[in-house]
Amino acid sequence: MIVSWNTTNRCNMYCRHCYRDAGAAKDQELNTDEAKNLIEEIAACGFRIMIFSGGEPLLRDDLLDLVAYARDRGLRPVLGTNGTLINRSKAQELKVAGACAAGISLDSIDPVRHDRFRRYPGGWWQAVEAMDNCRQVGLPFQVHTTVMDWNWKEIELITDVAVSIGAGAHHVFFLVPTGRGQEIENETLRTAEYEMLLERLMEKQVQTPIEIKPTCAPQFMRIARMKGIKTRFSRGCLAGISYCIVSPSGDVQACAYLDRTLGNIRREGFKNIWEQDPVLTELRTEAYKGGCGTCGYRKICGGCRARAAYYHNGDFMAEEPWCAYREQRGGNSDAS
């Protein structure tokens, strides 16, 4: 089970796709004591991995203390970061505090294109330097890439960069239009390219010594099964089943891209929301509609619930709009 906490909305970048519209701090972000209470509840609910993300988590002054606190409570703390603030000493401090890994964003093999997407001059080189700093101190790291129509043909080349620099994995994020991402919805992949890239990634996995994980593209599980490719994952979409996210101010969502607040930990408490919220209860029924409901791969895929909601007027149980397998089976979608 995995939980992600957006530790702060502050960020030194202004990325075009940011689902939190990060930049300036939000009002009433959780303080240190509230964050520790959250960590206690997360551990009590049986979660194993806690992602400290943002915004940029390294802008939070108490981050090292909170990472250590999570590790002491039996959690596996990891970071989601743009990498620009990870110098050699910070990498060492994170390792000492108990961080188990860092996910560092790299969206192109071309520094210019990466920096343009992240709206941060020099960001590519700083991200690569952060990876080397992590490697030097023995802090495991992985590369995170958001795939768009302008970089989808170079994804395997980014995997090669990840391998060459010592990453343990390459996680490829398929954009769901949320936050600022709605402004670039027309740059996301559609059915044919979506399916084609997933097939390429699964084939690349066979040739590559590190893990390749498509994210927000649960059909990779179906493709892996059809191709006889083994993966350590048991399911595609985890939203509300074994994953949720907490905002900087304590709002809980089933996933980062399913833009529906379930409650706030200050009022209802995290444990109560996780165990009793009606939206999470419905997601756990797996009673999907349309093609997703009749698909033989429903249990291992699940379709992207956030993408379903975006393209079906908020209906998070609707069918996944960009599934090529559904089209092959004669399914229909009203997504354009």
Coordinates of C-alpha atoms in Angstrom, one line a residue:
M1 CA 0.0 0.0 0.0
I2 CA 1.2 3.4 -1.0
V3 CA 0.3 6.9 0.2
S4 CA 1.6 10.2 -1.3
W5 CA 1.7 13.4 0.7
N6 CA 2.2 16.7 -1.0
T7 CA 4.3 18.2 1.7
T8 CA 4.0 21.8 0.4
N9 CA 2.7 23.6 -2.6
R10 CA 5.9 25.7 -2.7
C11 CA 8.0 24.9 -5.7
N12 CA 11.0 26.5 -7.5
M13 CA 9.6 25.4 -10.9
Y14 CA 6.4 26.2 -12.7
C15 CA 5.9 23.0 -14.8
R16 CA 3.3 23.1 -17.5
H17 CA 1.6 19.9 -16.4
C18 CA 1.5 20.3 -12.6
Y19 CA -1.6 18.8 -11.1
R20 CA -1.3 20.9 -7.9
D21 CA -0.7 24.2 -9.7
A22 CA 2.4 24.4 -7.5
G23 CA 4.4 27.6 -7.0
A24 CA 3.5 29.6 -3.9
A25 CA 2.6 28.0 -0.5
K26 CA -1.0 27.3 0.2
D27 CA -2.8 28.6 3.2
Q28 CA -2.9 26.3 6.3
E29 CA -0.3 23.7 5.1
L30 CA 0.2 21.0 7.7
N31 CA 2.7 21.9 10.4
T32 CA 5.3 19.5 11.9
D33 CA 3.0 18.1 14.6
E34 CA 0.1 17.6 12.2
A35 CA 2.4 15.9 9.8
K36 CA 3.6 13.5 12.4
N37 CA 0.1 12.7 13.4
L38 CA -0.7 12.0 9.8
I39 CA 2.3 9.7 9.6
E40 CA 1.1 7.9 12.7
E41 CA -2.3 7.3 11.1
I42 CA -0.8 6.2 7.8
A43 CA 1.3 3.6 9.6
A44 CA -1.8 2.4 11.6
C45 CA -3.7 1.9 8.4
G46 CA -1.1 -0.6 7.2
F47 CA 0.5 1.5 4.5
R48 CA 4.1 0.5 3.7
I49 CA 5.4 3.2 1.3
M50 CA 5.1 7.0 1.9
I51 CA 6.0 9.3 -0.9
F52 CA 7.0 12.8 0.2
S53 CA 6.3 15.0 -2.8
G54 CA 5.1 18.6 -3.5
G55 CA 5.5 21.1 -4.9
E56 CA 9.1 20.6 -4.1
P57 CA 9.4 18.7 -0.8
L58 CA 13.0 19.9 -0.2
L59 CA 11.6 23.4 0.3
R60 CA 10.1 22.2 3.6
D61 CA 12.4 22.9 6.5
D62 CA 11.3 19.9 8.6
L63 CA 11.5 17.4 5.8
L64 CA 14.5 15.4 7.2
D65 CA 12.8 15.2 10.6
L66 CA 9.6 13.9 9.0
V67 CA 11.4 11.4 6.8
A68 CA 13.2 10.0 9.9
Y69 CA 9.8 10.0 11.8
A70 CA 8.2 8.0 9.0
R71 CA 11.1 5.5 8.9
D72 CA 10.9 5.1 12.7
R73 CA 7.2 4.2 12.3
G74 CA 8.0 1.3 10.0
L75 CA 7.2 3.2 6.7
R76 CA 9.4 3.2 3.7
P77 CA 9.9 7.0 3.0
V78 CA 10.7 8.0 -0.6
L79 CA 10.8 11.4 -2.4
G80 CA 9.3 12.8 -5.5
T81 CA 11.5 15.7 -6.5
N82 CA 12.7 17.8 -9.4
G83 CA 16.2 17.2 -8.1
T84 CA 17.4 20.8 -8.3
L85 CA 18.1 21.1 -4.6
I86 CA 19.9 17.8 -4.1
N87 CA 23.5 18.6 -3.8
R88 CA 26.0 16.1 -2.4
S89 CA 25.4 17.0 1.3
K90 CA 21.6 17.0 0.9
A91 CA 21.7 13.6 -0.6
Q92 CA 23.8 12.4 2.3
E93 CA 21.4 14.0 4.8
L94 CA 18.4 12.3 3.1
K95 CA 20.2 8.9 3.3
V96 CA 21.0 9.4 7.0
A97 CA 17.5 10.5 7.8
G98 CA 16.2 7.2 6.4
A99 CA 15.0 8.0 2.9
C100 CA 14.9 4.8 0.9
A101 CA 14.9 6.3 -2.6
A102 CA 14.3 9.5 -4.6
G103 CA 12.3 9.8 -7.8
I104 CA 13.8 12.6 -10.0
S105 CA 12.1 14.1 -13.0
L106 CA 13.7 14.0 -16.4
D107 CA 11.4 14.5 -19.4
S108 CA 13.7 14.5 -22.4
I109 CA 17.2 13.6 -23.5
D110 CA 17.3 17.2 -24.8
P111 CA 18.0 19.7 -21.9
V112 CA 16.3 22.5 -23.8
R113 CA 13.0 20.6 -24.2
H114 CA 13.1 19.4 -20.5
D115 CA 13.7 23.0 -19.3
R116 CA 11.0 24.4 -21.5
F117 CA 8.4 21.9 -20.1
R118 CA 9.6 22.6 -16.6
R119 CA 9.9 26.3 -17.1
Y120 CA 13.2 26.3 -15.3
P121 CA 16.5 27.1 -17.1
G122 CA 19.2 24.7 -16.2
G123 CA 16.8 22.2 -14.7
W124 CA 17.9 19.2 -16.8
W125 CA 21.6 19.5 -15.8
Q126 CA 20.7 20.0 -12.1
A127 CA 18.4 16.9 -12.2
V128 CA 21.2 14.8 -13.7
E129 CA 23.7 16.2 -11.2
A130 CA 21.2 15.2 -8.4
M131 CA 21.1 11.7 -9.7
D132 CA 24.9 11.5 -9.6
N133 CA 24.9 12.9 -6.1
C134 CA 22.5 10.2 -4.9
R135 CA 24.6 7.6 -6.6
Q136 CA 27.7 8.8 -4.9
V137 CA 26.3 8.6 -1.4
G138 CA 24.4 5.3 -2.0
L139 CA 20.9 6.7 -2.0
P140 CA 18.8 4.7 -4.6
F141 CA 17.0 6.8 -7.2
Q142 CA 14.8 6.4 -10.2
V143 CA 13.9 8.5 -13.2
H144 CA 10.4 9.9 -13.6
T145 CA 9.2 11.0 -17.1
T146 CA 5.9 12.6 -18.1
V147 CA 5.1 11.5 -21.6
M148 CA 3.6 13.9 -24.1
D149 CA 3.1 14.0 -27.8
W150 CA 6.4 15.8 -28.2
N151 CA 8.6 13.3 -26.3
W152 CA 6.9 10.0 -26.7
K153 CA 9.3 8.8 -29.4
E154 CA 12.3 9.3 -27.2
I155 CA 11.1 7.5 -24.0
E156 CA 13.3 4.4 -24.5
L157 CA 16.3 6.8 -24.9
I158 CA 15.5 8.3 -21.5
T159 CA 15.5 4.7 -20.2
D160 CA 19.0 4.3 -21.6
V161 CA 20.1 7.5 -19.8
A162 CA 18.6 6.2 -16.6
V163 CA 20.5 2.9 -16.9
S164 CA 23.8 4.7 -17.7
I165 CA 23.6 7.0 -14.7
G166 CA 22.7 4.3 -12.2
A167 CA 19.0 4.6 -11.7
G168 CA 17.1 1.7 -10.3
A169 CA 13.9 2.3 -12.3
H170 CA 12.3 4.4 -15.0
H171 CA 8.7 5.3 -14.2
V172 CA 6.8 6.8 -17.2
F173 CA 3.8 9.0 -16.3
F174 CA 0.9 9.3 -18.8
L175 CA -0.6 12.7 -18.2
V176 CA -4.2 13.0 -16.9
P177 CA -5.5 16.6 -17.4
T178 CA -5.6 18.0 -13.9
G179 CA -4.5 21.3 -12.5
R180 CA -2.3 23.1 -15.1
G181 CA -2.3 19.9 -17.1
Q182 CA -5.8 20.8 -18.4
E183 CA -4.1 23.6 -20.4
I184 CA -2.1 21.1 -22.4
E185 CA -4.8 18.3 -22.8
N186 CA -4.3 18.5 -26.5
E187 CA -0.7 17.4 -26.2
T188 CA -1.6 14.1 -24.4
L189 CA -1.4 10.7 -26.3
R190 CA -4.6 9.3 -27.8
T191 CA -5.6 5.6 -28.2
A192 CA -3.2 4.5 -31.0
E193 CA 0.0 6.2 -29.6
Y194 CA -1.0 5.2 -26.0
E195 CA -1.2 1.6 -26.9
M196 CA 1.9 1.7 -29.1
L197 CA 4.1 3.2 -26.4
L198 CA 2.9 0.7 -23.8
E199 CA 3.9 -2.1 -26.1
R200 CA 7.3 -0.5 -26.7
L201 CA 7.9 -0.1 -23.0
M202 CA 7.0 -3.7 -22.3
E203 CA 9.4 -4.8 -25.0
K204 CA 12.0 -2.5 -23.7
Q205 CA 11.6 -4.0 -20.2
V206 CA 12.7 -7.4 -21.6
Q207 CA 15.9 -5.8 -22.9
T208 CA 16.6 -3.6 -19.8
P209 CA 18.2 -4.4 -16.4
I210 CA 16.1 -1.8 -14.5
E211 CA 12.4 -1.7 -13.8
I212 CA 10.2 0.2 -16.3
K213 CA 6.8 1.2 -14.9
P214 CA 4.1 3.0 -16.8
T215 CA 2.0 5.1 -14.4
C216 CA -1.6 6.2 -15.0
A217 CA -1.6 3.7 -17.9
P218 CA -2.9 0.5 -16.3
Q219 CA -3.3 -1.2 -19.6
F220 CA 0.4 -2.1 -19.3
M221 CA -0.7 -5.0 -17.1
R222 CA -2.9 -6.4 -19.9
I223 CA -0.1 -5.9 -22.5
A224 CA 2.5 -7.6 -20.2
R225 CA 0.1 -10.6 -19.7
M226 CA -0.6 -10.9 -23.4
K227 CA 3.1 -10.8 -24.3
G228 CA 4.0 -13.2 -21.4
I229 CA 6.2 -10.6 -19.8
K230 CA 6.6 -11.0 -16.0
T231 CA 6.2 -8.0 -13.8
R232 CA 6.3 -7.6 -10.0
F233 CA 3.1 -5.6 -10.1
S234 CA -0.3 -7.2 -9.6
R235 CA -2.6 -4.4 -10.7
G236 CA -2.6 -1.2 -12.8
C237 CA -4.8 1.5 -11.3
L238 CA -4.5 1.5 -7.5
A239 CA -6.6 4.6 -6.8
G240 CA -8.6 4.1 -3.6
I241 CA -7.7 0.4 -3.4
S242 CA -4.1 0.5 -2.2
Y243 CA -3.2 4.2 -2.9
C244 CA -4.3 7.7 -2.0
I245 CA -2.9 11.1 -1.7
V246 CA -2.9 13.9 0.9
S247 CA -2.7 17.6 -0.1
P248 CA -0.4 20.2 1.6
S249 CA -3.4 21.3 3.7
G250 CA -4.6 17.8 4.6
D251 CA -7.3 17.1 1.9
V252 CA -7.5 13.4 0.9
Q253 CA -8.0 12.2 -2.7
A254 CA -8.2 8.7 -4.1
C255 CA -5.4 9.7 -6.4
A256 CA -3.5 12.8 -7.5
Y257 CA -5.4 13.2 -10.7
L258 CA -8.9 12.3 -9.5
D259 CA -9.9 15.8 -8.6
R260 CA -12.4 15.0 -5.8
T261 CA -11.7 15.8 -2.2
L262 CA -12.9 13.1 0.2
G263 CA -12.3 14.9 3.5
N264 CA -9.7 16.6 5.5
I265 CA -7.5 14.9 8.0
R266 CA -7.9 17.8 10.5
R267 CA -11.7 17.2 10.6
E268 CA -12.3 13.6 9.8
G269 CA -8.9 12.0 10.4
F270 CA -7.0 10.1 7.8
K271 CA -7.9 6.6 9.2
N272 CA -11.6 7.4 9.1
I273 CA -11.5 8.7 5.6
W274 CA -9.4 5.7 4.3
E275 CA -11.6 3.1 5.9
Q276 CA -15.1 4.6 5.5
D277 CA -15.3 7.1 2.7
P278 CA -18.1 6.3 0.1
V279 CA -16.0 7.1 -2.9
L280 CA -13.2 4.7 -1.8
T281 CA -15.8 2.1 -1.0
E282 CA -17.2 2.4 -4.5
L283 CA -13.8 2.2 -6.1
R284 CA -13.1 -1.0 -4.2
T285 CA -16.2 -2.7 -5.7
E286 CA -14.5 -2.6 -9.1
A287 CA -18.0 -2.4 -10.6
Y288 CA -16.8 -0.4 -13.6
K289 CA -19.1 0.7 -16.4
G290 CA -18.9 0.2 -20.1
G291 CA -16.0 -1.7 -21.6
C292 CA -14.0 -1.7 -18.4
G293 CA -16.9 -3.5 -16.7
T294 CA -16.9 -6.4 -19.2
C295 CA -13.2 -6.6 -19.8
G296 CA -11.5 -9.9 -18.9
Y297 CA -8.5 -7.9 -17.7
R298 CA -10.6 -5.8 -15.3
K299 CA -8.9 -7.2 -12.2
I300 CA -5.4 -6.6 -13.2
C301 CA -5.9 -3.3 -15.1
G302 CA -8.9 -1.4 -13.7
G303 CA -8.6 1.4 -16.2
C304 CA -7.4 4.8 -15.2
R305 CA -10.2 6.0 -12.8
A306 CA -9.0 9.6 -13.0
R307 CA -9.0 9.7 -16.8
A308 CA -12.4 8.1 -16.8
A309 CA -13.7 10.9 -14.5
Y310 CA -12.2 13.6 -16.6
Y311 CA -13.7 12.5 -19.9
H312 CA -17.0 11.3 -18.4
N313 CA -18.2 14.4 -16.5
G314 CA -16.8 13.2 -13.1
D315 CA -17.9 9.6 -13.4
F316 CA -14.9 7.8 -11.9
M317 CA -16.4 4.3 -12.6
A318 CA -16.8 5.0 -16.3
E319 CA -14.8 3.2 -18.9
E320 CA -11.2 4.2 -19.7
P321 CA -11.3 6.5 -22.8
W322 CA -8.0 5.6 -24.5
C323 CA -8.1 1.8 -24.3
A324 CA -7.3 0.2 -27.7
Y325 CA -8.3 -3.2 -26.4
R326 CA -11.8 -2.0 -25.7
E327 CA -12.0 -0.7 -29.3
Q328 CA -10.8 -4.1 -30.6
R329 CA -13.6 -5.8 -28.6
G330 CA -16.2 -3.4 -30.2
G331 CA -16.7 -1.2 -27.1
N332 CA -17.8 2.4 -27.4
S333 CA -16.7 5.6 -25.7
D334 CA -18.2 9.1 -25.9
A335 CA -14.8 10.6 -25.3
S336 CA -13.6 12.7 -28.2

